[in-house]
Short mmCIF file of C-alpha atoms and ligand atoms in Angstrom, two decimals:
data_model
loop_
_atom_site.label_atom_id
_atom_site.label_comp_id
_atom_site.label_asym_id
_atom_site.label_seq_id
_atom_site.Cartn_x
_atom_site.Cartn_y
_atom_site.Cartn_z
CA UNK A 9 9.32 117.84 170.94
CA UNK A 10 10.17 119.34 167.40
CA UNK A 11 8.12 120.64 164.59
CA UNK A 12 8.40 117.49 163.11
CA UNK A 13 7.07 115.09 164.39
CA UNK A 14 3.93 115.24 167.77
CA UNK A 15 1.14 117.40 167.31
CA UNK A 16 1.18 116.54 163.70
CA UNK A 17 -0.97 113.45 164.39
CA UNK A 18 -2.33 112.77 161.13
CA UNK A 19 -5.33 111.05 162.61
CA UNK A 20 -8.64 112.08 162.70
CA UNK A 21 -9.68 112.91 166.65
CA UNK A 22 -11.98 110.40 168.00
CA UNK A 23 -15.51 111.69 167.22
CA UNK A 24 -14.44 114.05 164.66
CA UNK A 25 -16.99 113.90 161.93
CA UNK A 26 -15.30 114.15 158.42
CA UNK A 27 -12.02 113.55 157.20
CA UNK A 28 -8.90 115.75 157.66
CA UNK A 29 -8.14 117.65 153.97
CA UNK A 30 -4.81 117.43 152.66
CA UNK A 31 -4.20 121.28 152.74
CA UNK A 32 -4.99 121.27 156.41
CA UNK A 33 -3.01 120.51 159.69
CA UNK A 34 -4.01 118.71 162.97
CA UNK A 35 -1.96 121.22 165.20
CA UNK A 36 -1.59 120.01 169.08
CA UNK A 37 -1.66 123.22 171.36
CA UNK A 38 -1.77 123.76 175.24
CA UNK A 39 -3.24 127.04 176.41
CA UNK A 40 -2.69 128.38 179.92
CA UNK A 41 -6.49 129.22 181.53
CA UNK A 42 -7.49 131.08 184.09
CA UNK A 43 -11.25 131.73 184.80
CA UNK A 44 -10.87 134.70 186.94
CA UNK A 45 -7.57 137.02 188.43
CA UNK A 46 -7.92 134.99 191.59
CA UNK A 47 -8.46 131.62 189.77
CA UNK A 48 -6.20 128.64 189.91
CA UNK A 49 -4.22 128.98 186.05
CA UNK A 50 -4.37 125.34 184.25
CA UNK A 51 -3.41 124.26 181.62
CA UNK A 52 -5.51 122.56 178.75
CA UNK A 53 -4.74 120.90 175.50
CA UNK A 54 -6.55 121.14 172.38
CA UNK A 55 -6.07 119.92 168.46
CA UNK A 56 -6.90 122.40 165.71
CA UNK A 57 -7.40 122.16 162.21
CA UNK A 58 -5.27 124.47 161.19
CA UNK A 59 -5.07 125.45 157.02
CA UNK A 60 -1.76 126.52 155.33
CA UNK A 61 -0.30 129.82 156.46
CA UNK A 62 -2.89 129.89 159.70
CA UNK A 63 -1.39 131.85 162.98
CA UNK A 64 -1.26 131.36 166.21
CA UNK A 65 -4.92 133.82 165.96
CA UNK A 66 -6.69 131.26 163.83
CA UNK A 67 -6.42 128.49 166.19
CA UNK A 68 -7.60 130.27 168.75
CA UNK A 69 -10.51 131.68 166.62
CA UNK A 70 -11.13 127.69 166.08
CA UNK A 71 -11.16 126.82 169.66
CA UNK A 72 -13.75 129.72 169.70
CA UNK A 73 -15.79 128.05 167.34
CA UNK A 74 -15.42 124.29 168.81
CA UNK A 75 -14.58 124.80 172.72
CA UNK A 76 -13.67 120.86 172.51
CA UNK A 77 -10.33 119.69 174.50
CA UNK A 78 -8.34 117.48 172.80
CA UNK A 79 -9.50 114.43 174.81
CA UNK A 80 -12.99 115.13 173.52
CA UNK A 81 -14.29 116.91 176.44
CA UNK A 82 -16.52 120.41 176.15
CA UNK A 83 -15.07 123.44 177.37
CA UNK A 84 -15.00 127.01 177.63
CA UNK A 85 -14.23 128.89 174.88
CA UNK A 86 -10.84 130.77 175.10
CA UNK A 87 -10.66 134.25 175.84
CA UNK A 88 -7.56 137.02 174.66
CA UNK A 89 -7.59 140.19 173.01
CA UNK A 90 -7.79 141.61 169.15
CA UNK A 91 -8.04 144.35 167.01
CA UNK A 92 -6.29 145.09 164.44
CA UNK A 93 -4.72 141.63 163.38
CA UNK A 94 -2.06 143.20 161.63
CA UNK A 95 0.45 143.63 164.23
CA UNK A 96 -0.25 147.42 165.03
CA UNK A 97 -2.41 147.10 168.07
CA UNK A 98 -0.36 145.21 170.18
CA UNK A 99 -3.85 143.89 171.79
CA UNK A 100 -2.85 140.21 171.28
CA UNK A 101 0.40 139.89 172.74
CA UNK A 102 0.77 137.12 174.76
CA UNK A 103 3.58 134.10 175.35
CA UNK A 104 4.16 131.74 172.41
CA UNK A 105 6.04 128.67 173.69
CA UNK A 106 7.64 131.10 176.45
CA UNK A 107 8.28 133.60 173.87
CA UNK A 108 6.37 136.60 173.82
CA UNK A 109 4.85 137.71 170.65
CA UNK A 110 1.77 139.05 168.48
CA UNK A 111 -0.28 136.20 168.26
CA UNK A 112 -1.91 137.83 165.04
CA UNK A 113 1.40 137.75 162.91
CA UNK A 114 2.70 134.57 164.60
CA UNK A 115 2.47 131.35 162.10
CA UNK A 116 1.77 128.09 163.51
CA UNK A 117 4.33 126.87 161.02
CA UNK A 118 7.64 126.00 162.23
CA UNK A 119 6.51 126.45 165.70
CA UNK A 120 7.52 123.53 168.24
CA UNK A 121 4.40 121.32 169.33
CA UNK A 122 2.56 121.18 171.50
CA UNK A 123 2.41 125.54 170.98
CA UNK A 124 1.86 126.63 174.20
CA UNK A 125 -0.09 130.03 175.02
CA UNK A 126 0.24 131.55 178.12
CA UNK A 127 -0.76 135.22 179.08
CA UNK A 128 2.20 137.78 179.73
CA UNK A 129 3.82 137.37 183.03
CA UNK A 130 3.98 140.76 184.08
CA UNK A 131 0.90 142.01 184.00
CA UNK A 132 -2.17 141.07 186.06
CA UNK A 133 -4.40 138.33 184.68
CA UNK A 134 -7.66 139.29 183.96
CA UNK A 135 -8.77 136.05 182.26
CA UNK A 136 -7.37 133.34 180.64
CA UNK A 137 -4.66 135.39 178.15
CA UNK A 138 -6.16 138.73 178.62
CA UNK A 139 -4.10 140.41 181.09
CA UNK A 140 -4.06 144.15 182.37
CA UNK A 141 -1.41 146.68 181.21
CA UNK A 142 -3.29 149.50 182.64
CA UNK A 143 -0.47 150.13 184.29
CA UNK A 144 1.80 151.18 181.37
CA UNK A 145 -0.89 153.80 180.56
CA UNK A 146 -0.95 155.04 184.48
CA UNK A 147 3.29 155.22 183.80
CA UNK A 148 2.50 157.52 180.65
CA UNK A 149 0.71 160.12 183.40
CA UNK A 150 3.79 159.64 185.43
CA UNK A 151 6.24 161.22 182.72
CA UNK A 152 3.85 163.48 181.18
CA UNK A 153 3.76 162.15 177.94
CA UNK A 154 1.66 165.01 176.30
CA UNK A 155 2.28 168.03 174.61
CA UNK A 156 0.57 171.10 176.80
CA UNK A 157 -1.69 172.90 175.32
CA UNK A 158 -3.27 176.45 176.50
CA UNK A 159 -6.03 176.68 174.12
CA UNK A 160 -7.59 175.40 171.00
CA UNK A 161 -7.69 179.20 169.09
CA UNK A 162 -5.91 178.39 165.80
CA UNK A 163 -2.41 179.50 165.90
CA UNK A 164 -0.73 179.16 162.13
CA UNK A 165 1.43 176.40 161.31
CA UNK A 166 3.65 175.11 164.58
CA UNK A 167 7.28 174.83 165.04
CA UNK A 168 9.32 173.37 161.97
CA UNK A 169 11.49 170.31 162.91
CA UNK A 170 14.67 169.05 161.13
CA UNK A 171 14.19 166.13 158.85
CA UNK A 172 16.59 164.41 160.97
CA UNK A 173 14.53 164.74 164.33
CA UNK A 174 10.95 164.13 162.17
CA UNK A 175 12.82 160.41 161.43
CA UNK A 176 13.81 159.83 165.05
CA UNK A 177 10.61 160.60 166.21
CA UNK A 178 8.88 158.42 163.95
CA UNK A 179 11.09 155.36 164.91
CA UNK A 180 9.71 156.33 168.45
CA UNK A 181 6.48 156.88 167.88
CA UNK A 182 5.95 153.42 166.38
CA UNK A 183 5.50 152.28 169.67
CA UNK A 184 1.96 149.96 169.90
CA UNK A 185 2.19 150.26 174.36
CA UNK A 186 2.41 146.31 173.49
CA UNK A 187 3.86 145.42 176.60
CA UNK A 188 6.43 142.93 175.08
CA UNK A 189 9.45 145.37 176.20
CA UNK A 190 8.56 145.10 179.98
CA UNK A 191 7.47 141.32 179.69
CA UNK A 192 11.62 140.74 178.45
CA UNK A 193 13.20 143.06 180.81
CA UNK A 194 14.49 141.85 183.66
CA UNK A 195 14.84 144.92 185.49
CA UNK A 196 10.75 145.16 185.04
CA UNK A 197 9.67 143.31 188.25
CA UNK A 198 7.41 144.35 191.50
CA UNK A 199 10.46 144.91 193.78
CA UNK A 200 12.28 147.68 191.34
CA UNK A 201 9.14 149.90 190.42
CA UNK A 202 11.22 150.45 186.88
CA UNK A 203 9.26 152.85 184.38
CA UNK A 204 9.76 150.39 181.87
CA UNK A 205 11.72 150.59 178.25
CA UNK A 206 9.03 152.10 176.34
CA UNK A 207 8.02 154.94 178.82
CA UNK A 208 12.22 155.99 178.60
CA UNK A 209 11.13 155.90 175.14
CA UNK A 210 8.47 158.39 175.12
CA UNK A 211 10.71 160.69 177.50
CA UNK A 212 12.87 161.21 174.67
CA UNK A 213 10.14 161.28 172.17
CA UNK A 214 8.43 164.29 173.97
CA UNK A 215 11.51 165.84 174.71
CA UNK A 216 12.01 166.55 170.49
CA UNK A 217 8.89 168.34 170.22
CA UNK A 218 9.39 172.09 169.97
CA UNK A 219 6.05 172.31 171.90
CA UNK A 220 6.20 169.58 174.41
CA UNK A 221 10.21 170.51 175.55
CA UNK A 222 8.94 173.16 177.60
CA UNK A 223 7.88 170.58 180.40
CA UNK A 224 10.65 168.48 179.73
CA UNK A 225 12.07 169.37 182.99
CA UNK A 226 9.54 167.80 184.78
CA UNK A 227 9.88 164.24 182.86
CA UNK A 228 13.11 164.25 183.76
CA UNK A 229 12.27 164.87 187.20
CA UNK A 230 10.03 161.88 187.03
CA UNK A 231 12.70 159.64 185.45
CA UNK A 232 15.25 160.76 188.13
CA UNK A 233 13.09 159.39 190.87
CA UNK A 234 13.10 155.66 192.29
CA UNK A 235 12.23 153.18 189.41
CA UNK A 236 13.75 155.83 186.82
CA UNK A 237 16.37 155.48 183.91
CA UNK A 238 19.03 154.47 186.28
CA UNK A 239 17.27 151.20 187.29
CA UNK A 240 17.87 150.43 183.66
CA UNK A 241 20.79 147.71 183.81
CA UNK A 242 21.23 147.93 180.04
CA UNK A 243 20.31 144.13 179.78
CA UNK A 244 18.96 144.84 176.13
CA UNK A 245 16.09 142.47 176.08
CA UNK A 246 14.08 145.32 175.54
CA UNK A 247 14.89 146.43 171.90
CA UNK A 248 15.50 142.27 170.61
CA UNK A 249 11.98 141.35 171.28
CA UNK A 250 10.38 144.88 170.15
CA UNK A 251 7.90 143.91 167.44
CA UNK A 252 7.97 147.84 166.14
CA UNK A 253 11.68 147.79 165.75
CA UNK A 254 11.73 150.85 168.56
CA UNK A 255 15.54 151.90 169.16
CA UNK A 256 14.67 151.95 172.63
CA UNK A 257 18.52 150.99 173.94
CA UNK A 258 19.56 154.30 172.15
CA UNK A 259 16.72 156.53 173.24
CA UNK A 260 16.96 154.89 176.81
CA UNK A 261 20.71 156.29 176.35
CA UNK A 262 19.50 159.71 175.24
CA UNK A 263 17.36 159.96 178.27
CA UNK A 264 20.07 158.66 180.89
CA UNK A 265 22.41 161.66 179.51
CA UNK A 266 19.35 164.26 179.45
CA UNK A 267 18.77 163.45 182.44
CA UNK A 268 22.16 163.00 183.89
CA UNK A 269 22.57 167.20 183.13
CA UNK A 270 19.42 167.74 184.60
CA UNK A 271 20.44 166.22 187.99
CA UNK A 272 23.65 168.48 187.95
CA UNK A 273 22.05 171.58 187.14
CA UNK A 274 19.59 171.00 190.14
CA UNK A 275 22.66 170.07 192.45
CA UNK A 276 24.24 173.42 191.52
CA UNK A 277 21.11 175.25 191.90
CA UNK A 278 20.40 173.70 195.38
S1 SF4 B 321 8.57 149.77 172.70
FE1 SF4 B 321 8.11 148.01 171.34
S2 SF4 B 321 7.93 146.26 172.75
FE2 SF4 B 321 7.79 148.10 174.01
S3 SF4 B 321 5.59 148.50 174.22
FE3 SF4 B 321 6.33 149.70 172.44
S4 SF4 B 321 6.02 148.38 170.65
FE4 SF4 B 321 5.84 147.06 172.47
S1 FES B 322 -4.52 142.10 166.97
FE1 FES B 322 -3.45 144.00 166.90
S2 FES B 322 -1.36 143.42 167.16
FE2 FES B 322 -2.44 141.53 167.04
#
């Protein structure tokens, strides 16, 4: 089906009081529900008035405000997550016809009908397109990704870093634990217990600060065990779908070397 021609049905729907305006769009989208996580998923099609320059966000906020399917029928409103709706959250990532993306900053135009919206895949479903990523924030205890403090007494400015590590560690730390990364890599699945792209990431990150480098040892311990950086199979899904533009191939690359010289200084010391 392409953007030009179904879910563009210029009619009214039956029962819909008023006329359609000429800025607006009837948009035909399918959403993937699921009442509970032990619920049967289904799916269920609505059409949305959708105004110029609407995203994927303000048909859903629509559905919200008319839980109608698009044979007429009541139904539950929708539920997924927002905050910020300006793509820095992350909260409202979810699949957009298979793809998976922000539905905040996602624009209904040029998107193939019927849009379909399905919750992330890799992640548990909590309801309908809210789904749980706890688990990336139990990873982030896994690898330690904190800098140690041993007390709160102010202590003068800290450590000075080179302009050149300051930039890398911004690119890093634009990192929104969106979830997108894992969702694309193939390597992220039940059977491999893989860490994930963005948790490689932060291993790297951490290991810049002049503070945090002191336990840096023990992240790449963490990454060295099952699921670590060498699950990675350098597929590169990771960094194309990244909405943050995270270099997470090359910092995944940092951390496989890092940690490559930590596992040979612990086979000599052994
Ligand atoms: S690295 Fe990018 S894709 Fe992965 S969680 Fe962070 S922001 Fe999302
Ligand atoms: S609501 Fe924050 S990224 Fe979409």
């Amino acid at each position: 089906m392409g953007v030009d021609d179904p879910g563009r049905t210029g009619a009214p729907a039956p029962g819909d009081a008023g006329s359609t305006r000429a800025s607006t769009e009837r948009v035909a989208l399918r959403v993937r529900r699921q009442a509970s996580p032990s619920a049967r998923p289904y799916w269920e099609a609505y059409v949305v008035e959708a105004p110029p320059g609407a995203t994927v966000i303000a048909l859903l906020l629509e559905i919200r405000r008319r839980p109608v399917t698009a044979d007429g029928r009541p139904t539950t409103p929708v539920v997924w997550e927002m905050s910020c709706l300006e793509e820095v959250c992350g909260a409202c990532t979810m699949l957009v016809n298979g793809r998976v993306r922000q539905a905040c900053a996602t624009l209904v135009a040029g998107l193939r009908r019927p849009i379909r919206l399905a919750p992330l895949t890799k992640f548990p479903v909590v309801r309908d397109l809210v789904v749980d990523r706890s688990v990336m924030f139990e990873q982030l205890k896994r690898i330690r990704a904190w800098v140690a403090i041993d007390g709160t007494a102010p202590r003068g400015p800290g450590p000075r870093f080179s302009e050149q590590l300051r930039q890398w560690g911004y690119e890093l730390s634009k990192c929104m634990t969106c979830g997108a990364c894992l969702e694309a890599c193939p390597q992220y699945n039940p059977w491999t217990g893989f860490i994930g792209p963005t948790n490689l990431a932060w291993v790297d990150y951490f290991g810049l600060h002049p503070n945090a480098r002191a336990t840096q040892d023990e992240r790449l311990d963490a990454v060295l065990a099952p699921g670590g950086v060498q699950t990675c199979a350098n597929a590169q899904n990771c960094v194309r779908v990244c909405p943050k533009g995270v270099p997470l191939t090359e910092a995944i690359y940092r951390v496989k070397r890092a940690a490559l010289v930590r596992g040979l200084r612990r086979w000599s010391e052994s």
